[in-house]
Coordinates of C-alpha atoms in Angstrom, one line a residue:
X1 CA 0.0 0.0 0.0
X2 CA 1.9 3.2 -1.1
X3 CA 1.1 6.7 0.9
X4 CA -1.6 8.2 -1.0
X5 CA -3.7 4.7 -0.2
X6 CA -3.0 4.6 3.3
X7 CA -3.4 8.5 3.6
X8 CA -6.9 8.1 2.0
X9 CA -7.4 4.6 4.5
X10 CA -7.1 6.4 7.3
X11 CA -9.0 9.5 7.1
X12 CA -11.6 7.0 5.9
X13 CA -11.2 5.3 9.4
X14 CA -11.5 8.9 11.0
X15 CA -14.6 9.4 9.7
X16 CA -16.0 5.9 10.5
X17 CA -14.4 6.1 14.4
X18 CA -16.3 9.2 14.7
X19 CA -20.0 7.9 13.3
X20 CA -19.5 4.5 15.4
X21 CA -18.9 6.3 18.8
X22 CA -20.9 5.3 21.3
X23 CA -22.0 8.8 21.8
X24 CA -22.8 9.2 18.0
X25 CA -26.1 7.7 18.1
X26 CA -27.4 9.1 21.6
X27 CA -28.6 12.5 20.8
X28 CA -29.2 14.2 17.7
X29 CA -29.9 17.4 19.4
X30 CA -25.9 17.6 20.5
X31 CA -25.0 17.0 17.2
X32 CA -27.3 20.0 15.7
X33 CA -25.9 22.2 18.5
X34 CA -22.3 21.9 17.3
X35 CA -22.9 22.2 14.2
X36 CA -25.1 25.1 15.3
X37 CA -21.9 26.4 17.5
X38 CA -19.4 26.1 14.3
X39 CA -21.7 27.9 12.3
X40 CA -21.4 30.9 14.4
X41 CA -17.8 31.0 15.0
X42 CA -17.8 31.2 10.6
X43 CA -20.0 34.1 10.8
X44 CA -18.5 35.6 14.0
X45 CA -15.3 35.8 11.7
X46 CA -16.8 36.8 8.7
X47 CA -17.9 40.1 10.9
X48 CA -14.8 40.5 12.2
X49 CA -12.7 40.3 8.8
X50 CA -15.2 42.2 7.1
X51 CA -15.3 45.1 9.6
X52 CA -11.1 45.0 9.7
X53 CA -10.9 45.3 5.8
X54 CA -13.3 48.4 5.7
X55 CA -11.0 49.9 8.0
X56 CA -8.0 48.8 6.1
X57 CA -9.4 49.5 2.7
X58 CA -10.0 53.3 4.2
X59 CA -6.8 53.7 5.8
X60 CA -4.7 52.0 2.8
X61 CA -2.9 49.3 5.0
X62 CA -4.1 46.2 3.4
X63 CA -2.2 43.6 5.4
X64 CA -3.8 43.9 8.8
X65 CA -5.0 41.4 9.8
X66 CA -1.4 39.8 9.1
X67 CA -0.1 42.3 11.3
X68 CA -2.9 40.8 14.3
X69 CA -1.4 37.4 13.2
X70 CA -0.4 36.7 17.0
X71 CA -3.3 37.1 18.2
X72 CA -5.0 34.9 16.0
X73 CA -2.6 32.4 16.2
X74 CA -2.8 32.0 19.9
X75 CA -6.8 31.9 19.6
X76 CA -6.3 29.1 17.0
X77 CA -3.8 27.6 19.8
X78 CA -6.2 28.0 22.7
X79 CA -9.3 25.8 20.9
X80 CA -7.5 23.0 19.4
X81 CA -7.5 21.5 22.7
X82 CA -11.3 20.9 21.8
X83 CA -10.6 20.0 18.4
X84 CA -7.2 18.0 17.8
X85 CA -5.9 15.1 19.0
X86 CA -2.6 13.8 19.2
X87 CA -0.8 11.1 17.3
X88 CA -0.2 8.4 20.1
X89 CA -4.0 8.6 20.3
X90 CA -4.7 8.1 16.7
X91 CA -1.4 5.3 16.2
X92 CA -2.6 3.1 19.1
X93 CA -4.8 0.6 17.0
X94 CA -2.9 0.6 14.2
X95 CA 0.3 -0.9 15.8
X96 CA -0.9 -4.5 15.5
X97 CA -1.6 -4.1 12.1
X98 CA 0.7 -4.9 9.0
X99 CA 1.3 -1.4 8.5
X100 CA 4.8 0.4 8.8
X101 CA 4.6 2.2 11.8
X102 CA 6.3 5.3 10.5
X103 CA 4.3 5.5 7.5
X104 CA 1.4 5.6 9.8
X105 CA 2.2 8.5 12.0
X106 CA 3.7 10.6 8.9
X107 CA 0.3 9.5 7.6
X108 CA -1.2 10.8 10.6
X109 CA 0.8 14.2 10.9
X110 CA -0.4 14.7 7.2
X111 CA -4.2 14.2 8.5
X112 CA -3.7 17.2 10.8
X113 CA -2.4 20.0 8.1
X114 CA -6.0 18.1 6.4
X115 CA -8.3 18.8 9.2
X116 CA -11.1 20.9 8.7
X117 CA -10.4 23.0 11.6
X118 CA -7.4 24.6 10.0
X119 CA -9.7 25.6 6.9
X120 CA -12.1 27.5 8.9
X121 CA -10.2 30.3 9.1
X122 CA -10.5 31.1 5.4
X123 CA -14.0 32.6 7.0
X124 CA -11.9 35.5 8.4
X125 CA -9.2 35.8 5.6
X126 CA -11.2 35.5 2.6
X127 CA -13.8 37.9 2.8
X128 CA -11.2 39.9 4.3
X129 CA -8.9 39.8 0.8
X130 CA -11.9 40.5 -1.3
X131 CA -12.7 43.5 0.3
X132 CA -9.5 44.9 0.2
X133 CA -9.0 43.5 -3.4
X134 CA -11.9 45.5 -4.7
X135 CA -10.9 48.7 -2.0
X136 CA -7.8 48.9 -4.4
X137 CA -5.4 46.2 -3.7
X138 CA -3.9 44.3 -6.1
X139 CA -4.9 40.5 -7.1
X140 CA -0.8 39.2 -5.5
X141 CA -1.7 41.4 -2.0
X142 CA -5.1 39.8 -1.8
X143 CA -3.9 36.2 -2.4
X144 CA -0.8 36.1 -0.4
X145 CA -2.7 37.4 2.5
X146 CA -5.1 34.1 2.4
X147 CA -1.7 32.0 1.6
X148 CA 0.2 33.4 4.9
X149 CA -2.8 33.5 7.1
X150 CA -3.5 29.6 6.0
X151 CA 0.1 28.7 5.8
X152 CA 0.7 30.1 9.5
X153 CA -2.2 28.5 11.1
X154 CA -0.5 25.2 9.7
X155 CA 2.4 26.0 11.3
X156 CA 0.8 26.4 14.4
X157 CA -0.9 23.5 14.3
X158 CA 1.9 21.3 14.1
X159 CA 3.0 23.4 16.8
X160 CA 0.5 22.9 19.1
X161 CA 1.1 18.6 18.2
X162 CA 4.8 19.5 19.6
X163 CA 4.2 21.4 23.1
X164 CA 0.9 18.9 24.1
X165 CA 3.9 15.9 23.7
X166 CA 6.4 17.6 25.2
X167 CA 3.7 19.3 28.3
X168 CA 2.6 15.6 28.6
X169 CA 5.8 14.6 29.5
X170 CA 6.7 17.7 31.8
X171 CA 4.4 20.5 32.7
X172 CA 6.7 23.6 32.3
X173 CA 6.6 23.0 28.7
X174 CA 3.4 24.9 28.6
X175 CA 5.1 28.1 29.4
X176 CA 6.1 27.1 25.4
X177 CA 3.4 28.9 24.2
X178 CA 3.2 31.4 26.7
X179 CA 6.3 32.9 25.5
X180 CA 5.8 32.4 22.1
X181 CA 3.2 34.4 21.6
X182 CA 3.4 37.0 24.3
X183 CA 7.5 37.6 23.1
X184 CA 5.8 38.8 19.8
X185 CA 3.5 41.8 22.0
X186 CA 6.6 42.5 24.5
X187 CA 8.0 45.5 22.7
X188 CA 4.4 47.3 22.0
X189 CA 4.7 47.2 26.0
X190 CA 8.4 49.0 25.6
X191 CA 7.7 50.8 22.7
X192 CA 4.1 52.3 21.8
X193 CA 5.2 52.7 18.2
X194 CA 6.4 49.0 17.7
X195 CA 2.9 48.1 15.9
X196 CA 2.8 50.7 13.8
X197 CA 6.8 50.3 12.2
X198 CA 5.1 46.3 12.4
X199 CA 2.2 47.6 10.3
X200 CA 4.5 49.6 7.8
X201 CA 6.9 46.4 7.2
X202 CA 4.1 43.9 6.6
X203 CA 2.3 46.4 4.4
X204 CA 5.3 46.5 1.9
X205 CA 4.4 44.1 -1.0
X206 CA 7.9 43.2 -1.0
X207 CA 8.0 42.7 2.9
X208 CA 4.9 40.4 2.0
X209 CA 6.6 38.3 -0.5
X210 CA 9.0 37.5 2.1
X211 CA 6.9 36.2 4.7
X212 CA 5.2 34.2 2.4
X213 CA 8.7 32.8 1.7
X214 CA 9.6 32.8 5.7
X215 CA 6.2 31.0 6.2
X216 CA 6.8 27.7 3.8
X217 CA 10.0 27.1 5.8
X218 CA 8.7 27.6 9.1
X219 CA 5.7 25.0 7.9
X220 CA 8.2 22.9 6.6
X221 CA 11.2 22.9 9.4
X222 CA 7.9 22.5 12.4
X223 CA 6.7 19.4 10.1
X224 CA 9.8 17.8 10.4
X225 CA 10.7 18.9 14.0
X226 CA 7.5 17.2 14.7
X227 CA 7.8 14.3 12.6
X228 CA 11.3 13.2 14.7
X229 CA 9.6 14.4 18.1
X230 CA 6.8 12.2 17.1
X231 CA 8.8 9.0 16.2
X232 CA 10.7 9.4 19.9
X233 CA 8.0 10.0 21.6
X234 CA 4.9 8.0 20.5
X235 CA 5.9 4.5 21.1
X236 CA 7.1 5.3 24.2
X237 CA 3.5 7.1 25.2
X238 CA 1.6 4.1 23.8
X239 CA 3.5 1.4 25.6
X240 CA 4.2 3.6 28.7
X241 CA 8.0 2.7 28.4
X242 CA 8.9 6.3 30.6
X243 CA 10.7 5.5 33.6
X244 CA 8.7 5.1 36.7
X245 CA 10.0 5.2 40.5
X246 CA 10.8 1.2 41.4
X247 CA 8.3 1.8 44.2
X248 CA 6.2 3.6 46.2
X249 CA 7.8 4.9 49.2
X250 CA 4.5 7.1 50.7
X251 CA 1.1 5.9 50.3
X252 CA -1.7 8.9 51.5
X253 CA -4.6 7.2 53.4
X254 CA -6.3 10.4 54.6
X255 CA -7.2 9.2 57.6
X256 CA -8.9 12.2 58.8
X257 CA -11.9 11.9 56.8
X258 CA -12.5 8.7 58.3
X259 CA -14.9 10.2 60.7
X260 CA -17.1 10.8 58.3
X261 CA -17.8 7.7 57.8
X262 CA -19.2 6.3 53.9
X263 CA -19.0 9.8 52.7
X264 CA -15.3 10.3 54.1
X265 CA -14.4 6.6 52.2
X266 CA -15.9 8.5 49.0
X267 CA -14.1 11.6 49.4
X268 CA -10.9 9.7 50.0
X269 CA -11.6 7.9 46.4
X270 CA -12.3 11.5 44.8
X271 CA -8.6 12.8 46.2
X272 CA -7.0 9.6 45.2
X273 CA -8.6 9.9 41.5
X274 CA -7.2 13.4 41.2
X275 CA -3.7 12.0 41.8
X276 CA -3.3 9.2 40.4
X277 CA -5.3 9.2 37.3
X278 CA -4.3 11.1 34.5
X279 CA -7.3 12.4 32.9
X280 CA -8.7 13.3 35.8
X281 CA -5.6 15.1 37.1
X282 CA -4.7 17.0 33.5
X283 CA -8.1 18.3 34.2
X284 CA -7.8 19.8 37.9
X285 CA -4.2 21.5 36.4
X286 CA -5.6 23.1 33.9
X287 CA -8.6 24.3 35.3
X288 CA -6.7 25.5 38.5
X289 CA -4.1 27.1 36.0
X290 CA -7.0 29.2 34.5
X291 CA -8.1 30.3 37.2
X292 CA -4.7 31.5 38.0
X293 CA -3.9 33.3 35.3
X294 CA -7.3 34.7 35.0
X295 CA -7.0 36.2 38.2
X296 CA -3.6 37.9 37.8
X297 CA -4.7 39.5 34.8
X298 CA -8.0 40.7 36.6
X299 CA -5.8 41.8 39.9
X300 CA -2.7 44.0 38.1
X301 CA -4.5 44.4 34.3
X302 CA -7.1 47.0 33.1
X303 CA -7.9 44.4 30.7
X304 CA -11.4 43.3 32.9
X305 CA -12.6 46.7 34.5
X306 CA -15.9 46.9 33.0
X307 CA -18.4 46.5 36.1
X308 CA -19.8 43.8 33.7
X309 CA -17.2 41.6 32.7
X310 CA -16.2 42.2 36.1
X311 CA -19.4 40.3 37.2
X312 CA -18.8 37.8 34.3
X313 CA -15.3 37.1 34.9
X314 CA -15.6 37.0 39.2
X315 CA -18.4 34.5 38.6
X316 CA -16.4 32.0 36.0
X317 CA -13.3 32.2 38.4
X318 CA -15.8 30.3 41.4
X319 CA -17.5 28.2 38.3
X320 CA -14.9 27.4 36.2
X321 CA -13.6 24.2 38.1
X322 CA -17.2 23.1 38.5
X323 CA -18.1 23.5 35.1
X324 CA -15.1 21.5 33.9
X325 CA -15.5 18.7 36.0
X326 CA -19.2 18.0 36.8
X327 CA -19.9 18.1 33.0
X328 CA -18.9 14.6 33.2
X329 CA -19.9 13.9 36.5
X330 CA -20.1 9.9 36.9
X331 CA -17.9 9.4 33.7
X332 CA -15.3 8.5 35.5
X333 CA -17.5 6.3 37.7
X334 CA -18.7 4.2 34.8
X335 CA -15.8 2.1 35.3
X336 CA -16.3 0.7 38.4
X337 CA -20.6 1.3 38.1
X338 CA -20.8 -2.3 38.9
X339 CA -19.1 -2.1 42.5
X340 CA -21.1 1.1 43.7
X341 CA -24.8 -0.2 42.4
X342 CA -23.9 -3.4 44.9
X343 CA -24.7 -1.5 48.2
X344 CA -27.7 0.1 49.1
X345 CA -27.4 4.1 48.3
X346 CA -24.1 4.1 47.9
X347 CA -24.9 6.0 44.8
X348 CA -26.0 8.9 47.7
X349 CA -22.7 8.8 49.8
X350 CA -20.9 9.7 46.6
X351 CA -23.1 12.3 45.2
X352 CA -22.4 14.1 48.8
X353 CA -18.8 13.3 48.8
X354 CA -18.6 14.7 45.7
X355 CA -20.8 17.9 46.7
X356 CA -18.6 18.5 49.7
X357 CA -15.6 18.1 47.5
X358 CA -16.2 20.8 44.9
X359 CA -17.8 23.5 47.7
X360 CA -14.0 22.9 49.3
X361 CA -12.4 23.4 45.8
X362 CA -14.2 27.0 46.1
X363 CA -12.0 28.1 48.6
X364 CA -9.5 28.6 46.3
X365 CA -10.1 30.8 43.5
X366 CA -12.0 32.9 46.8
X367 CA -8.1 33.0 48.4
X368 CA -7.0 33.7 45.2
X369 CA -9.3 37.1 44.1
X370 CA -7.8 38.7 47.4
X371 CA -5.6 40.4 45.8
X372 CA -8.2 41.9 43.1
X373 CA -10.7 42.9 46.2
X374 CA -7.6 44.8 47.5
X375 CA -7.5 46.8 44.5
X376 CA -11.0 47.1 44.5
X377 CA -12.2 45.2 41.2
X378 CA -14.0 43.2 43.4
X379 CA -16.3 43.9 46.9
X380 CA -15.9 41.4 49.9
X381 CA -19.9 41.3 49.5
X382 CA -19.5 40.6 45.7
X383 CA -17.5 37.4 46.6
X384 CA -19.5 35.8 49.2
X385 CA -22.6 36.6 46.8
X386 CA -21.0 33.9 43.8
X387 CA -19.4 31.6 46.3
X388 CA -22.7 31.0 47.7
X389 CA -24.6 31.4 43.8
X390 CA -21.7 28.6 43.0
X391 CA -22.3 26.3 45.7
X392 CA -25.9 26.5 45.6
X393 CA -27.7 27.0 41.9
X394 CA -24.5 26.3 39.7
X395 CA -24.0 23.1 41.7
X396 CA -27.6 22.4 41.8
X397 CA -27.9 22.4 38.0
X398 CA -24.8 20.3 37.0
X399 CA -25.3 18.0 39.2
X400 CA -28.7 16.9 37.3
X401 CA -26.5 15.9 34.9
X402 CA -25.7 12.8 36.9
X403 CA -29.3 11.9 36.0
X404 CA -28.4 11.4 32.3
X405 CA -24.8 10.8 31.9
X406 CA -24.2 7.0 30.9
X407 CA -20.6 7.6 28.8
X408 CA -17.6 5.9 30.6
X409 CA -14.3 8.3 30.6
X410 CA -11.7 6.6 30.7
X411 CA -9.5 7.3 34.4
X412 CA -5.7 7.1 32.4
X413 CA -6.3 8.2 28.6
X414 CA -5.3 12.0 28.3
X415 CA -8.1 14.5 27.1
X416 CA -8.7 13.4 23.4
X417 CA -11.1 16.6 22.5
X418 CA -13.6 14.4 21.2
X419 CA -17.5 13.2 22.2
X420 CA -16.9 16.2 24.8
X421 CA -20.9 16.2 24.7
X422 CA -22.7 13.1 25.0
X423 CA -26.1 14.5 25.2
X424 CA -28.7 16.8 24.1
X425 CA -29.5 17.6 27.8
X426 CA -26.1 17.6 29.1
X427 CA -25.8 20.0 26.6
X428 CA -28.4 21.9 27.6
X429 CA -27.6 21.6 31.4
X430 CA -24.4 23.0 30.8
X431 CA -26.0 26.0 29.1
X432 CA -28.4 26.9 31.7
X433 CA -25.9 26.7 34.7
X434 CA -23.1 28.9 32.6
X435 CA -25.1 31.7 32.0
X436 CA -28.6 31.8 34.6
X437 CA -26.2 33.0 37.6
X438 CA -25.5 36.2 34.9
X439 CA -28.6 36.7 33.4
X440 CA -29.9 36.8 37.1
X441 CA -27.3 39.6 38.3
X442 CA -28.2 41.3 35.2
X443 CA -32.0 41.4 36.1
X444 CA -31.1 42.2 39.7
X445 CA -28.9 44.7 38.7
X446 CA -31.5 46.3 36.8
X447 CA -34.1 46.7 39.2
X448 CA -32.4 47.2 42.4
X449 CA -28.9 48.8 42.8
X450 CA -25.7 46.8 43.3
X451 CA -25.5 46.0 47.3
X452 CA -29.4 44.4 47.1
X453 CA -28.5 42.4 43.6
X454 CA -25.3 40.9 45.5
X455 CA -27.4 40.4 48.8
X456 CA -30.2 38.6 46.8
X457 CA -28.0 36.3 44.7
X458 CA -26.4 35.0 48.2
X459 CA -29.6 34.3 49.8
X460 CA -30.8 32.6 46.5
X461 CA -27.4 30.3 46.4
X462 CA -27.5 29.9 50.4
X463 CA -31.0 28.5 50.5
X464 CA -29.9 25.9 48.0
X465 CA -26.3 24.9 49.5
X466 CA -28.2 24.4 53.2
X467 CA -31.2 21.9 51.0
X468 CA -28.1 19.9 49.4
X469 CA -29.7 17.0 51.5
X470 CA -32.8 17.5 50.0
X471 CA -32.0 17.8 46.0
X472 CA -29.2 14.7 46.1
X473 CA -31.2 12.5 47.7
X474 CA -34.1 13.7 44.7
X475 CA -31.3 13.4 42.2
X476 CA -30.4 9.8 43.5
X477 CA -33.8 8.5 43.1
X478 CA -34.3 9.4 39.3
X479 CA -30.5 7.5 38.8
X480 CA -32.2 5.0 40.3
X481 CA -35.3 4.9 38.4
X482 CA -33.0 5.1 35.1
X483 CA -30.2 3.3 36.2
X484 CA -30.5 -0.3 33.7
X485 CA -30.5 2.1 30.7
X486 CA -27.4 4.1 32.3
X487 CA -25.5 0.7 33.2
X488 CA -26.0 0.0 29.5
X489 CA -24.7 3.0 28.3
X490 CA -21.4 3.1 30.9
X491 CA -20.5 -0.7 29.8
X492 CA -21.1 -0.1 26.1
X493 CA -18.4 3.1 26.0
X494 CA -15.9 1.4 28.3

């Protein structure tokens, strides 16, 4: 089988994994909803390039949006971990096959620079060159704009493939990124004229020409830096071959929660998943890293001081963990589902555990927005008000979602950025408890002034943190009531 066959094989095979996937038959309101999703990311970058060549077109400077190239790139960077997976992923059944392993992962690499992903992006640079085209630029300026900005987001695709290997390997390697695209801003921060001398150069036809040119090498030296990294690196990630410590010399019991009896055992398993599976543990990082980050910027930035994104971003710093993790609550669960339906409401004991766990994990992104209430973006009162809004009504609505879960995620595969939703309603669950805290402080900001808004939201999200009791148990009896068709669904997806 020569290249072209097996190129043509496997993307066949993509296709097919996708439409046999468990997940693929269980809702076809999920699948109208991403398509629905996609749809407006096209037309929210149609807008955006056609309002940036009207200004362009006026002010003569017909490569700008190659001149805002960092900033798209490290939006292209920051949602391919929904969209791409990796090559160890993608090699892992075909290593048993008579197929030369090489061949498959070149095969593979070749599959990314295919994806449809990267092509979306045409729906910001082409109706951006043919605006500017017919504003006055020439035929070459409007075609080599849609060559670089394609060309580029193929580069950093295969440079997003290199930094999730290496991150997976050690963590730091995510400061990668970091660097690479905030380097590019660093002397707008020295130098206020930096972007417009940037503007001029990139504007030059010439200067074009040449990044073209600068472009096709970078695509090509990143293929085949991430061909080699690939080759080392994949084998060794499918059959786990890293060295490992010859054996454990400290063993964490947690011995304190034992006097909470089932519930303690259960939160014990929820602090023991977190560090020693990996899915499970790549998601607390980079949830908790978010956070991070997101606070610092909030605390020493004027990026956030709208009074409403204020609101919106204070709210997502409590949420955010929540929302990440209880998305897929009992996913993990569906691979021991057997064990925990022997014993009578055991079911219960974990839904509290699990409760009490993530009303804990709040206390952090609350230690960490100190520093942002000391410079007064945010109000002690403000604080209290989403903790509470987050422990009560966020919590509240994503955990109905362990009503109607039933897809096993696996405890030691990293996050794949596939079948991320299972299900028309956990779809829509996810929805309502994202934005009904916001639309509320909205309407309450409204009517009454700030101080009652923030007094009203706590007492709403206190009176549903005290009735936890009361909701889990309610939540427990519908799993019970649905829980063949569930056990179906977790052993079918293991």
């Amino acid at each position: 089988m020569n290249r072209w066959k097996l190129l043509l094989l496997l993307r066949k095979h993509g296709h097919l994994a996708l439409r046999r996937s468990p997940a693929f038959e269980q809702s076809v309101v999920a699948k109208i909803m991403t398509i629905f999703g996609a749809g407006m990311f096209v037309i929210y970058f149609i807008f955006i390039g056609t309002m940036m060549a009207m200004g362009a077109t006026e002010s003569h400077t017909y490569s700008l949006v190659l001149a805002l190239l960092p900033l798209w790139l490290a939006i292209d960077f920051g949602m391919r971990f929904a969209v791409q997976q990796t090559p160890a992923i993608m090699v892992k059944p075909y290593l048993l096959q008579p197929l030369p392993f090489y061949s498959v992962v070149e095969t593979f690499l070749l599959n990314t620079l295919l994806s449809g992903f990267n092509w979306v992006w045409l729906s910001l640079y082409l109706p951006y060159a043919i605006i500017v085209f017919f504003g006055g630029a020439s035929f070459s300026t409007a075609l080599l704009i849609i060559l670089c900005g394609i060309i580029m987001t193929l580069v950093n695709c295969q440079f997003y493939l290199m930094v999730r290997t290496l991150a997976q390997r050690f963590i730091l390697w995510w400061l990668l990124p970091i660097l690479a695209y905030g380097v590019i801003w660093l002397p707008l921060a020295i130098n206020e004229d930096w972007f417009d001398k940037q503007m001029d150069f990139i504007c030059d036809f010439t200067a074009t020409w040449y990044f073209l040119f600068f472009s096709l090498i970078l695509l090509a030296g990143f293929f085949f830096l991430n061909r080699w990294l690939q080759f080392r690196y994949v084998r060794d990630e499918i059959m786990k071959q890293e060295k490992k410590e010859a054996a454990m010399k400290h063993v964490s019991e947690y011995t304190f929660l034992e006097r909470f009896g089932q519930t303690g055992e259960y939160l014990k398993l929820e602090l023991k998943s977190i560090f020693r599976n990996k899915a499970i543990r790549q998601r607390v990082i980079m949830s908790l890293s978010f956070i991070i980050i997101l606070t610092l910027l909030i605390s020493y930035t004027t990026m956030y001081d709208g009074r409403m994104m204020l609101n919106f971003w204070c709210f997502y710093c409590f949420g955010l963990y929540g929302m990440t993790a209880l998305v897929k609550i009992m996913g993990s669960e569906g691979n021991y589902i057997d064990l925990l339906m022997t014993h009578r409401e055991n079911i219960l004991s974990l839904l509290k555990a699990k409760y009490y766990f993530h009303v804990a994990i709040l206390v952090v992104p609350f230690l960490l927005m100190i520093p942002a209430m000391i410079e007064g973006k945010f109000s002690l009162l403000m604080m209290v008000a989403y903790f509470l809004l987050s422990s009560g009504l966020l919590y509240f609505t994503l955990f109905q979602l362990a009503v109607y879960n039933k897809q096993t995620v696996p405890l030691n595969v990293k996050m794949t950025g596939k079948n991320n939703v299972e299900n028309g309603i956990q779809f829509v669950i996810q929805m309502v408890a994202m934005f009904s805290p916001l639309v509320l402080v909205s309407v309450f900001i409204f009517l009454f002034n700030e101080t009652t808004a923030y007094v009203a939201l706590a007492i709403i999200g206190l009176i549903f943190t005290l009735t936890h009791p009361i909701w889990l148990r309610h939540i427990y009896k519908r799993m019970m009531r649905r829980k063949y068709a569930n056990l179906e669904g977790f052993h079918a997806s293991r």
